């Protein structure tokens, strides 16, 4: 199997810096942090052999993404490939970076985003490695634009139509489409006993008045987790559905041992959330580090992973740290 | 209130035939079937005063859409505005038709679809009428494209990325985006005691292996129904959510009395479904006429409507007809 062979290949990483991965792409070599030669630093990871382990983090330039890449790289010694619509300011935890397009009139569809990620990964993984862990931490929040009403003029109503649609398109592109693009990439690059983590939202387990686009994006992300979960190895589905699922697996052996899990925070403690909700109780929010620690445990100890397709709520403990409760 | 005033205005309908509603649009007048002057024909409708009642049917050119428009127009005497990506061959049940764009590289986003519908409705409803019933019967089904696997070449993998993304984009554009575009239009044009029906899918209440794009589109449609349902009048939500919801209603009085309901068939008995699943038992499929009859009852007798935000499964009875069971 490819996933076994690839572990014997010494990785040599490249950092793709072009914003447009579909054109001829300037390559900058050796920009990574050299994490592959680092040793593990804490007792938490002391018996975890990560020398050849690779992670892909979507949304690597965001607050959660940066926390995740730091943890995987520095504490678990993994090689981390980042992907985002913009490069982060500090890439010292990344061994490679794949730019993905912001979807707009010029870059209209999920096809383009999926293709950009696929092209980038083909370059980064040209040495034959595969990916042990994929984490989709990309996301963005906007409330619904002000709706028109029965007294609106034609002009206001028509202008509002564009804002309404653009808002939902943007929320889909930020919260759902990176998950789907990564889901496609998993077909080819996911290693044995792979872990695929998607950051969803507790809010999207229920209707989402006032934030329809965000809710659609995150509930779509949950639907993806449950759907991929149903055809992967450690799912909690019924026998008859398992039988049907096996027929759909085609030649994708990675599905036999894959765990795909959604982590559903309420609010993550980030500077921008503090700014926009300054009157809230920040102690009720989840620390990015706690999410990184939990995922780290799942990487290190596959037996600790929830069943594939599981949705896991996370909320802060009063005594510090966070609780992770399987809800679906 | 606008919805009361508008009932006094004698409607004069127009049929928009241009494919591009955003440019200067050729108007063909008087192409409607004159249904407004028809009398009701069956005892089922004999005490239903529909003279000024208007319906908007998205997906009016499809098999279900045509059945719906015929029933509303001929049996309930309603004035029906159709909307679809292509005009149907037989428009005799329609009083007006609004073309909406197929989303592709040239017409990239939901903003464009919502705008096209808004522009079309402003023309058709320039006389000040509003819409009593909106039905989203638009939809399409495609299975997932064949996925690559660990042995795929770069070339096959990258080509597949485009197919994967395009498939999901197409399923979103066909199954979810017309619902959202109509949801926007409801803000301005929905009458008092309005009914907004969305055709979902029983399949999308569960994970959808083998048809991820379709499942995402339909589960998104369910999320929309539940979200709009939570802020409308007859919802089944908790008191605290109702309180929050009221704050989100702004000036949209139509929400006080709106019922938004999802109808979730398994398979609808259509010629194309018979062709593609010729080995199935067609008696287990739902007749389009049964869906039309049920919606007709909800139009005529608002007390028969499920709570707003409700999802209703439909399946055929052994004795003929169909059962409608509220499941969410």
PDB file of C-alpha atoms in Angstrom, chain A residues 106-317:
ATOM      1  CA  UNK A 106     -13.490  35.825 -10.761  1.00  0.00           C
ATOM      2  CA  UNK A 107     -13.045  32.522  -8.918  1.00  0.00           C
ATOM      3  CA  UNK A 108     -16.585  31.278  -8.957  1.00  0.00           C
ATOM      4  CA  UNK A 109     -16.792  27.720  -7.849  1.00  0.00           C
ATOM      5  CA  UNK A 110     -15.890  24.890  -5.569  1.00  0.00           C
ATOM      6  CA  UNK A 111     -14.343  23.190  -8.614  1.00  0.00           C
ATOM      7  CA  UNK A 112     -11.702  25.891  -8.693  1.00  0.00           C
ATOM      8  CA  UNK A 113     -10.998  25.716  -4.974  1.00  0.00           C
ATOM      9  CA  UNK A 114     -10.736  21.927  -5.016  1.00  0.00           C
ATOM     10  CA  UNK A 115      -8.454  22.055  -8.049  1.00  0.00           C
ATOM     11  CA  UNK A 116      -6.159  24.653  -6.463  1.00  0.00           C
ATOM     12  CA  UNK A 117      -5.752  22.506  -3.359  1.00  0.00           C
ATOM     13  CA  UNK A 118      -5.205  19.379  -5.466  1.00  0.00           C
ATOM     14  CA  UNK A 119      -2.498  21.059  -7.561  1.00  0.00           C
ATOM     15  CA  UNK A 120      -0.777  22.438  -4.471  1.00  0.00           C
ATOM     16  CA  UNK A 121      -0.773  19.078  -2.723  1.00  0.00           C
ATOM     17  CA  UNK A 122       0.576  17.288  -5.799  1.00  0.00           C
ATOM     18  CA  UNK A 123       3.579  19.605  -5.638  1.00  0.00           C
ATOM     19  CA  UNK A 124       4.106  19.414  -1.895  1.00  0.00           C
ATOM     20  CA  UNK A 125       3.638  15.640  -1.777  1.00  0.00           C
ATOM     21  CA  UNK A 126       5.565  14.862  -4.961  1.00  0.00           C
ATOM     22  CA  UNK A 127       7.946  12.793  -2.832  1.00  0.00           C
ATOM     23  CA  UNK A 128       5.206  10.202  -2.355  1.00  0.00           C
ATOM     24  CA  UNK A 129       4.244  10.978   1.229  1.00  0.00           C
ATOM     25  CA  UNK A 130       0.645  10.850   2.338  1.00  0.00           C
ATOM     26  CA  UNK A 131      -1.259  12.779   4.989  1.00  0.00           C
ATOM     27  CA  UNK A 132      -1.963  11.321   8.419  1.00  0.00           C
ATOM     28  CA  UNK A 133      -4.156  14.114   9.741  1.00  0.00           C
ATOM     29  CA  UNK A 134      -6.369  16.657   7.989  1.00  0.00           C
ATOM     30  CA  UNK A 135      -7.867  19.455  10.074  1.00  0.00           C
ATOM     31  CA  UNK A 136     -10.339  21.949   8.614  1.00  0.00           C
ATOM     32  CA  UNK A 137     -10.124  25.007  10.830  1.00  0.00           C
ATOM     33  CA  UNK A 138     -11.170  27.454   8.116  1.00  0.00           C
ATOM     34  CA  UNK A 139     -14.203  29.530   8.932  1.00  0.00           C
ATOM     35  CA  UNK A 140     -15.742  32.942   9.098  1.00  0.00           C
ATOM     36  CA  UNK A 141     -18.852  34.486  10.638  1.00  0.00           C
ATOM     37  CA  UNK A 142     -21.221  37.098   9.250  1.00  0.00           C
ATOM     38  CA  UNK A 143     -24.788  37.801  10.287  1.00  0.00           C
ATOM     39  CA  UNK A 144     -27.553  38.084   7.688  1.00  0.00           C
ATOM     40  CA  UNK A 145     -27.732  41.414   5.871  1.00  0.00           C
ATOM     41  CA  UNK A 146     -30.757  43.545   6.770  1.00  0.00           C
ATOM     42  CA  UNK A 147     -33.782  42.063   5.006  1.00  0.00           C
ATOM     43  CA  UNK A 148     -36.143  44.203   2.938  1.00  0.00           C
ATOM     44  CA  UNK A 149     -39.822  44.391   3.883  1.00  0.00           C
ATOM     45  CA  UNK A 150     -43.144  45.028   2.198  1.00  0.00           C
ATOM     46  CA  UNK A 151     -42.455  48.773   2.107  1.00  0.00           C
ATOM     47  CA  UNK A 152     -39.087  48.480   0.313  1.00  0.00           C
ATOM     48  CA  UNK A 153     -38.641  50.141  -3.071  1.00  0.00           C
ATOM     49  CA  UNK A 154     -37.811  48.038  -6.127  1.00  0.00           C
ATOM     50  CA  UNK A 155     -34.316  49.503  -6.079  1.00  0.00           C
ATOM     51  CA  UNK A 156     -33.608  48.646  -2.445  1.00  0.00           C
ATOM     52  CA  UNK A 157     -35.139  45.198  -2.854  1.00  0.00           C
ATOM     53  CA  UNK A 158     -33.021  44.358  -5.902  1.00  0.00           C
ATOM     54  CA  UNK A 159     -29.814  45.712  -4.326  1.00  0.00           C
ATOM     55  CA  UNK A 160     -30.560  43.651  -1.224  1.00  0.00           C
ATOM     56  CA  UNK A 161     -30.913  40.504  -3.342  1.00  0.00           C
ATOM     57  CA  UNK A 162     -27.263  40.739  -4.290  1.00  0.00           C
ATOM     58  CA  UNK A 163     -26.150  41.310  -0.671  1.00  0.00           C
ATOM     59  CA  UNK A 164     -28.262  38.385   0.510  1.00  0.00           C
ATOM     60  CA  UNK A 165     -26.823  35.981  -2.063  1.00  0.00           C
ATOM     61  CA  UNK A 166     -23.257  37.232  -1.700  1.00  0.00           C
ATOM     62  CA  UNK A 167     -23.439  36.792   2.078  1.00  0.00           C
ATOM     63  CA  UNK A 168     -24.517  33.158   1.752  1.00  0.00           C
ATOM     64  CA  UNK A 169     -21.962  32.471  -0.981  1.00  0.00           C
ATOM     65  CA  UNK A 170     -19.214  33.930   1.228  1.00  0.00           C
ATOM     66  CA  UNK A 171     -20.294  31.862   4.239  1.00  0.00           C
ATOM     67  CA  UNK A 172     -20.384  28.676   2.119  1.00  0.00           C
ATOM     68  CA  UNK A 173     -16.967  29.466   0.648  1.00  0.00           C
ATOM     69  CA  UNK A 174     -15.441  30.087   4.086  1.00  0.00           C
ATOM     70  CA  UNK A 175     -17.131  27.454   6.263  1.00  0.00           C
ATOM     71  CA  UNK A 176     -18.032  24.560   3.975  1.00  0.00           C
ATOM     72  CA  UNK A 177     -16.037  24.557   0.759  1.00  0.00           C
ATOM     73  CA  UNK A 178     -12.540  24.118   2.287  1.00  0.00           C
ATOM     74  CA  UNK A 179     -13.924  21.046   4.089  1.00  0.00           C
ATOM     75  CA  UNK A 180     -15.187  19.616   0.798  1.00  0.00           C
ATOM     76  CA  UNK A 181     -11.954  20.425  -1.052  1.00  0.00           C
ATOM     77  CA  UNK A 182      -9.995  18.656   1.673  1.00  0.00           C
ATOM     78  CA  UNK A 183     -12.465  15.773   1.525  1.00  0.00           C
ATOM     79  CA  UNK A 184     -11.660  15.321  -2.129  1.00  0.00           C
ATOM     80  CA  UNK A 185      -7.892  15.438  -1.450  1.00  0.00           C
ATOM     81  CA  UNK A 186      -8.327  12.753   1.232  1.00  0.00           C
ATOM     82  CA  UNK A 187      -9.263  10.230  -1.483  1.00  0.00           C
ATOM     83  CA  UNK A 188      -5.735  10.213  -2.768  1.00  0.00           C
ATOM     84  CA  UNK A 189      -3.501  11.309   0.069  1.00  0.00           C
ATOM     85  CA  UNK A 190      -5.019  10.043   3.314  1.00  0.00           C
ATOM     86  CA  UNK A 191      -2.754   7.612   5.158  1.00  0.00           C
ATOM     87  CA  UNK A 192      -3.819   4.468   6.994  1.00  0.00           C
ATOM     88  CA  UNK A 193      -5.478   5.118  10.348  1.00  0.00           C
ATOM     89  CA  UNK A 194      -6.075   8.670   9.161  1.00  0.00           C
ATOM     90  CA  UNK A 195      -7.792  11.376  11.173  1.00  0.00           C
ATOM     91  CA  UNK A 196      -9.966  14.031   9.499  1.00  0.00           C
ATOM     92  CA  UNK A 197     -11.211  16.732  11.865  1.00  0.00           C
ATOM     93  CA  UNK A 198     -13.722  19.403  10.874  1.00  0.00           C
ATOM     94  CA  UNK A 199     -14.462  22.431  13.045  1.00  0.00           C
ATOM     95  CA  UNK A 200     -18.246  22.822  12.991  1.00  0.00           C
ATOM     96  CA  UNK A 201     -20.483  24.846  15.286  1.00  0.00           C
ATOM     97  CA  UNK A 202     -22.878  23.953  18.077  1.00  0.00           C
ATOM     98  CA  UNK A 203     -25.168  26.706  16.790  1.00  0.00           C
ATOM     99  CA  UNK A 204     -25.709  24.846  13.521  1.00  0.00           C
ATOM    100  CA  UNK A 205     -27.190  21.784  15.275  1.00  0.00           C
ATOM    101  CA  UNK A 206     -30.331  23.949  15.539  1.00  0.00           C
ATOM    102  CA  UNK A 207     -31.927  26.501  13.217  1.00  0.00           C
ATOM    103  CA  UNK A 208     -29.815  29.645  12.844  1.00  0.00           C
ATOM    104  CA  UNK A 209     -32.060  32.723  12.639  1.00  0.00           C
ATOM    105  CA  UNK A 210     -30.063  35.889  12.011  1.00  0.00           C
ATOM    106  CA  UNK A 211     -27.130  33.960  10.535  1.00  0.00           C
ATOM    107  CA  UNK A 212     -28.612  31.786   7.801  1.00  0.00           C
ATOM    108  CA  UNK A 213     -25.494  31.689   5.618  1.00  0.00           C
ATOM    109  CA  UNK A 214     -23.186  30.762   8.504  1.00  0.00           C
ATOM    110  CA  UNK A 215     -25.655  28.123   9.657  1.00  0.00           C
ATOM    111  CA  UNK A 216     -25.942  26.631   6.169  1.00  0.00           C
ATOM    112  CA  UNK A 217     -22.150  26.458   5.847  1.00  0.00           C
ATOM    113  CA  UNK A 218     -21.587  24.819   9.229  1.00  0.00           C
ATOM    114  CA  UNK A 219     -24.573  22.439   9.017  1.00  0.00           C
ATOM    115  CA  UNK A 220     -23.243  21.427   5.585  1.00  0.00           C
ATOM    116  CA  UNK A 221     -19.877  20.722   7.247  1.00  0.00           C
ATOM    117  CA  UNK A 222     -21.683  18.475   9.762  1.00  0.00           C
ATOM    118  CA  UNK A 223     -23.476  16.680   6.915  1.00  0.00           C
ATOM    119  CA  UNK A 224     -20.103  16.048   5.275  1.00  0.00           C
ATOM    120  CA  UNK A 225     -18.664  14.588   8.499  1.00  0.00           C
ATOM    121  CA  UNK A 226     -21.625  12.262   8.927  1.00  0.00           C
ATOM    122  CA  UNK A 227     -21.615  11.223   5.272  1.00  0.00           C
ATOM    123  CA  UNK A 228     -17.895  10.443   5.078  1.00  0.00           C
ATOM    124  CA  UNK A 229     -18.199   8.836   8.501  1.00  0.00           C
ATOM    125  CA  UNK A 230     -20.822   6.408   7.302  1.00  0.00           C
ATOM    126  CA  UNK A 231     -18.501   4.878   4.720  1.00  0.00           C
ATOM    127  CA  UNK A 232     -15.357   4.801   6.853  1.00  0.00           C
ATOM    128  CA  UNK A 233     -14.032   2.104   9.113  1.00  0.00           C
ATOM    129  CA  UNK A 234     -15.054   2.978  12.628  1.00  0.00           C
ATOM    130  CA  UNK A 235     -18.501   4.353  11.973  1.00  0.00           C
ATOM    131  CA  UNK A 236     -21.436   3.811  14.325  1.00  0.00           C
ATOM    132  CA  UNK A 237     -23.922   3.075  11.570  1.00  0.00           C
ATOM    133  CA  UNK A 238     -26.306   0.124  11.123  1.00  0.00           C
ATOM    134  CA  UNK A 239     -25.295  -3.157   9.478  1.00  0.00           C
ATOM    135  CA  UNK A 240     -27.444  -2.614   6.401  1.00  0.00           C
ATOM    136  CA  UNK A 241     -26.017   0.865   5.892  1.00  0.00           C
ATOM    137  CA  UNK A 242     -22.501  -0.545   6.368  1.00  0.00           C
ATOM    138  CA  UNK A 243     -23.150  -3.092   3.633  1.00  0.00           C
ATOM    139  CA  UNK A 244     -24.334  -0.404   1.253  1.00  0.00           C
ATOM    140  CA  UNK A 245     -21.416   1.789   2.265  1.00  0.00           C
ATOM    141  CA  UNK A 246     -18.840  -0.866   1.426  1.00  0.00           C
ATOM    142  CA  UNK A 247     -20.073  -0.863  -2.168  1.00  0.00           C
ATOM    143  CA  UNK A 248     -19.405   2.854  -2.398  1.00  0.00           C
ATOM    144  CA  UNK A 249     -15.833   2.642  -1.198  1.00  0.00           C
ATOM    145  CA  UNK A 250     -14.387   1.631  -4.536  1.00  0.00           C
ATOM    146  CA  UNK A 251     -10.635   1.313  -4.190  1.00  0.00           C
ATOM    147  CA  UNK A 252     -10.245   3.766  -1.358  1.00  0.00           C
ATOM    148  CA  UNK A 253      -8.573   1.611   1.286  1.00  0.00           C
ATOM    149  CA  UNK A 254      -7.980   4.655   3.472  1.00  0.00           C
ATOM    150  CA  UNK A 255     -11.658   4.508   4.394  1.00  0.00           C
ATOM    151  CA  UNK A 256     -11.178   1.202   6.237  1.00  0.00           C
ATOM    152  CA  UNK A 257      -9.363   2.884   9.081  1.00  0.00           C
ATOM    153  CA  UNK A 258     -10.340   6.539   8.722  1.00  0.00           C
ATOM    154  CA  UNK A 259     -11.875   8.525  11.577  1.00  0.00           C
ATOM    155  CA  UNK A 260     -13.707  11.695  10.536  1.00  0.00           C
ATOM    156  CA  UNK A 261     -14.900  13.784  13.462  1.00  0.00           C
ATOM    157  CA  UNK A 262     -16.573  17.181  13.843  1.00  0.00           C
ATOM    158  CA  UNK A 263     -15.636  19.421  16.767  1.00  0.00           C
ATOM    159  CA  UNK A 264     -18.443  21.869  17.545  1.00  0.00           C
ATOM    160  CA  UNK A 265     -17.446  24.850  19.696  1.00  0.00           C
ATOM    161  CA  UNK A 266     -19.847  27.511  20.864  1.00  0.00           C
ATOM    162  CA  UNK A 267     -17.462  30.477  20.789  1.00  0.00           C
ATOM    163  CA  UNK A 268     -13.686  30.235  20.468  1.00  0.00           C
ATOM    164  CA  UNK A 269     -11.684  32.748  22.477  1.00  0.00           C
ATOM    165  CA  UNK A 270      -9.990  34.859  19.798  1.00  0.00           C
ATOM    166  CA  UNK A 271      -9.046  38.556  19.700  1.00  0.00           C
ATOM    167  CA  UNK A 272     -11.668  39.288  17.022  1.00  0.00           C
ATOM    168  CA  UNK A 273     -14.433  37.534  18.982  1.00  0.00           C
ATOM    169  CA  UNK A 274     -13.436  39.511  22.104  1.00  0.00           C
ATOM    170  CA  UNK A 275     -13.624  42.702  20.103  1.00  0.00           C
ATOM    171  CA  UNK A 276     -17.035  41.990  18.515  1.00  0.00           C
ATOM    172  CA  UNK A 277     -18.598  40.554  21.697  1.00  0.00           C
ATOM    173  CA  UNK A 278     -16.825  42.603  24.344  1.00  0.00           C
ATOM    174  CA  UNK A 279     -19.768  42.358  26.779  1.00  0.00           C
ATOM    175  CA  UNK A 280     -19.694  38.553  26.905  1.00  0.00           C
ATOM    176  CA  UNK A 281     -18.126  36.352  29.586  1.00  0.00           C
ATOM    177  CA  UNK A 282     -14.890  35.193  27.952  1.00  0.00           C
ATOM    178  CA  UNK A 283     -14.513  32.404  30.521  1.00  0.00           C
ATOM    179  CA  UNK A 284     -17.430  30.643  28.786  1.00  0.00           C
ATOM    180  CA  UNK A 285     -15.449  30.467  25.565  1.00  0.00           C
ATOM    181  CA  UNK A 286     -13.201  27.671  24.361  1.00  0.00           C
ATOM    182  CA  UNK A 287      -9.445  28.189  24.249  1.00  0.00           C
ATOM    183  CA  UNK A 288      -7.870  27.264  20.887  1.00  0.00           C
ATOM    184  CA  UNK A 289      -5.166  25.401  22.824  1.00  0.00           C
ATOM    185  CA  UNK A 290      -7.742  23.023  24.329  1.00  0.00           C
ATOM    186  CA  UNK A 291      -8.970  22.042  20.867  1.00  0.00           C
ATOM    187  CA  UNK A 292      -5.370  21.513  19.742  1.00  0.00           C
ATOM    188  CA  UNK A 293      -4.645  19.327  22.787  1.00  0.00           C
ATOM    189  CA  UNK A 294      -7.713  17.138  22.182  1.00  0.00           C
ATOM    190  CA  UNK A 295      -6.884  16.639  18.513  1.00  0.00           C
ATOM    191  CA  UNK A 296      -3.303  15.896  19.552  1.00  0.00           C
ATOM    192  CA  UNK A 297      -4.570  13.110  21.804  1.00  0.00           C
ATOM    193  CA  UNK A 298      -6.632  11.651  18.951  1.00  0.00           C
ATOM    194  CA  UNK A 299      -3.557  11.745  16.697  1.00  0.00           C
ATOM    195  CA  UNK A 300      -1.355  10.074  19.261  1.00  0.00           C
ATOM    196  CA  UNK A 301      -3.886   7.564  20.568  1.00  0.00           C
ATOM    197  CA  UNK A 302      -6.272   6.382  17.834  1.00  0.00           C
ATOM    198  CA  UNK A 303      -8.272   4.392  20.412  1.00  0.00           C
ATOM    199  CA  UNK A 304      -9.307   7.722  21.988  1.00  0.00           C
ATOM    200  CA  UNK A 305     -10.989   8.885  18.783  1.00  0.00           C
ATOM    201  CA  UNK A 306     -14.786   9.087  18.691  1.00  0.00           C
ATOM    202  CA  UNK A 307     -16.548   6.878  16.143  1.00  0.00           C
ATOM    203  CA  UNK A 308     -16.171   8.029  12.564  1.00  0.00           C
ATOM    204  CA  UNK A 309     -18.921  10.478  11.625  1.00  0.00           C
ATOM    205  CA  UNK A 310     -19.244  11.679  15.215  1.00  0.00           C
ATOM    206  CA  UNK A 311     -20.047  15.268  16.164  1.00  0.00           C
ATOM    207  CA  UNK A 312     -18.411  16.378  19.403  1.00  0.00           C
ATOM    208  CA  UNK A 313     -19.459  19.460  21.354  1.00  0.00           C
ATOM    209  CA  UNK A 314     -16.727  21.305  23.204  1.00  0.00           C
ATOM    210  CA  UNK A 315     -17.265  23.669  26.127  1.00  0.00           C
ATOM    211  CA  UNK A 316     -14.930  25.078  28.771  1.00  0.00           C
ATOM    212  CA  UNK A 317     -14.722  23.555  32.242  1.00  0.00           C
TER     213      UNK A 317
END
